């Protein structure tokens, strides 16, 4: 390893219900996570099969005390700093801010708690990443509305978000609207506070609730940008690639459909509309979403700035009914055992390469910055007499996943031109990378590869000119690095001046000519071998020019595939 940028954000992640405790202190109201017990009733309650809207003496509720971070957050954050955290993902308990979920006035004691927590993070240079709703539906709203099945939840959530954005602008830059939003379909009470009446159309209720959460997410994105222009708001997916159990076409199709199902929510949050396949599936199932006027436009206007996700394991599926009947479940979703992978003590497949595959799939699908906000290993740890735990197996797990994450960033996550916001890659409990500028052109020949990087807005004419000039002066093949319809420009070998067309604004001509002179100097340095030498060159998520309009490029990927680690690589950076 070692190719991570110096400003990469390494960190850790928690949720309010996992760590805060103090479930009935400081004016906090009761939430859905507070009534999910430990033991045999846990999943029946989380699935909405067993109604439990209050706590009783017969059950143990883990969230009530948790690790008591509410009373110890300063010492906890100090420990985070000692570990080298640069980012801390946490969630805000909705009912600590609005005890009944829709109170007109927020609970000042709750706001003050999080304000002090954020200040403590900044004291140590730790960037907060805040989840607005982490399996956290106010019990009062479940009793009042039936949870997210009711449209009025959208307004309650928007009010809650506005309170937080107004109070914490300047303290929190990164936000997530819903934790693992796709879990609504798998654990409806945990994900959306849903309970089902006898004879009720369960699928209709789930998808209607999903629509309400998607609309609420879009509202939150728009609201945040209005109140905090520099903020970035993302969605969050319980991710993990589905593999076909065999190469039989039916198994391959089953895996593809499982992946598509898992991306349903993120498709809407990232692209701003329901995918065609989802509309057709709902139609076949007799599901009719009740939409209000303006919903479709709101979804388009409220797309997220980045994609965040949890990754613990990949999944494996098949159409073989006998094998599926034996499936014990991998994480929450049913999956068959993958014979090529080891499993954790909980039966979850350990698959570091699956993280890389998942990252590639998400980036290829959405072309948005990625944040990995959960990753780790659950195990039966042995506590030694002195209180220590020698968990080398966990170290090995994290090391292997970090290595694969790095490969995804370096080898496959192609540079981009004209990304509207600074791209980032946030890792697990790990966290974030960004590189500024725009990759403009690349070439390869034997062991030589050159990438020209611009750090300011540059018209495409200049890019074309530089690419063709480098091609001409060095007699190397230019790797096409912009979208398909621009490739012919990169393959032209005509004189550079012919590319500076009269269509270019006259005011830019002087700057263009100066740029071309720099390009000529670079080309000569490349030709005589006097350019600086670095060890390797790979891909990075890159963005910059707001004027340039482009898409993923391939120069770094192609170059890296042609070179062995340690071979000579030439890198040239131009600053205008």
Steps between C-alpha positions, in 0.01 A plus 500: 500500500598864507318668212241676716500881474624686805153646564329160503254489789543191714240461769234296673122469516227464764125554528323682782309188605821296509702729719318787671282325754308748720188409304272685743732782611543857385143530372540218249185325375449131423614373159447183300852374578426530871232231487697241301611247762789261519412132468247292305256790459757729340433412136122457531488857636746637241303334221172648620358157579481557876352830619703663776459877539598521865765339718427233759684331785520163326740607225850646489537802268865562397448862394390612845853506642719402202854622584372814673674736258247766598690545825849416369522647149799724576721214611371284213587764240842544660555128444389542137764770460767277652407237241559751221140564403450781252129429454229375733167378369218520753125536499274747675211352697187660352318481834785669685426807284123464458375266777166442326646512151309808388530745790475863394798594717811282530647367822784739583673248725525256213630763258759610753622141547578458130643850472750418774574166336575668164718760670694221668554333162632821345726551799694194381468567128233235451238565230146392599290304250142499627219257425166675541294184553666174603214249551343767715125563462340684795254271679258791535482526120455124461202521735373819336555423130606137472859596420616566146186355342346846557593796280508735799829340603665691214420837653598384848837384368555821301431706814748287694764547228450875487552526875831313470623683190431840655666412829804313370590681179869570514555206734394211275580480129410138418150358552315175422120504470416141602717213619483192276176621346453172313452320833144636502403211273672240721440631854200732461449591866868568558533690172172693492294433812257283302247262654254304289133441566346160416420485130699815421693501170849481647683574174280801426568639848876444472535668163276790596713552810807478278360775279444720803859449617633573151300823481618592850861433397465728197349773718790469743756535220334814362460646847862439592628665184282803565615537862857366465626554141832328573345189655494160330206266555507133411288190504600179675469141377548162664727378221664176397519353152287194419694220331334223297551162668584349161562631150159370391322790327204470738730547801676792332164663431386441858813671634455794262139545610597478867756776449246711314248455781762613750570815297131599476512780758840631393390509136228745598713704741790526257321527165186679610237263365367149535673254265285346230546147631370608844192665350421186301554272798269707719241500223515121471469469878198727510686769693385856431701777657297794625692808389426863560542762226863602485643177642671399177655844457613499863675167453686643199603814685602325821758249378784421738854630473667167575432131558586351838468136593574231752692191395549191711477219248399399152199273440445194287171395342352229279173389348551152644208470749673232704806716562294811570287314752820427690612863487553631851534863403810710446453823691126565473445375146466132416802359324656161443846417624781591264735198494795720405480724807556461871230621737499699823378360832156632400505323164563811290730446202842663537568648158745793470496479119123537521554850641701592193234352272227686687688830477554455128135413444371799695737744334431366152126515563470846655815697413487670839752519783495199733516484878552169679342570836486152657734204488630261762502150642277355768669215688490306825791679664694347786566744783833427667554517876646851468197616299678502165366342179752370248285532188755445226217355290326838505822676405539258209139563395539878498839489331367284218199726448712815502731348240205420273353845554830649392504287187149614414610862532829458316415253227134536415337820622571705192581872508213731408478839332259767618371342820277764661624438853828383648508121468575301811545141599411446863597181667348300775553572783780604266425817298581765218713585202490785257717622219439833326535579133401328179689223322529613141705258300724196530731296286684176526787334320693216655585618850419867456171657601420867529194665648434871459305642791334842501406667825272771359219525249626437148294511178481175309683659207804529723465139609479382142795713402716374784408138438574521129821690559630247748408231251683672218816600688558167674379267225300305759139388481253714692261311723150645446402652831168671460157376397455299182386784280821690580740218418559611139647827627764314696596289201562793268859560398454833325690810607404627844405840368222349289323393817484856631192580297340835446213373713717548807418829667757764407552589864640151560743503209799639685460252785461217251817598318693513827362158591612358169851635551512319833374186331784521247755527779349197673498297180870570445582398857310180452677429174852544641421319827569796728158495664491404870474131583259356756443141599149422384196655343144383552147631509355753738158655534569843358287807441533868443393686192146627525512617139619170362236236447634149499477149636724225636841481340720199451855631469613407849336157492645409161841631597507308825398178331791538256753566773628282779523657843841661530550575130583851387204729456510865400253740654466861399276755668418840352371779716338788314 
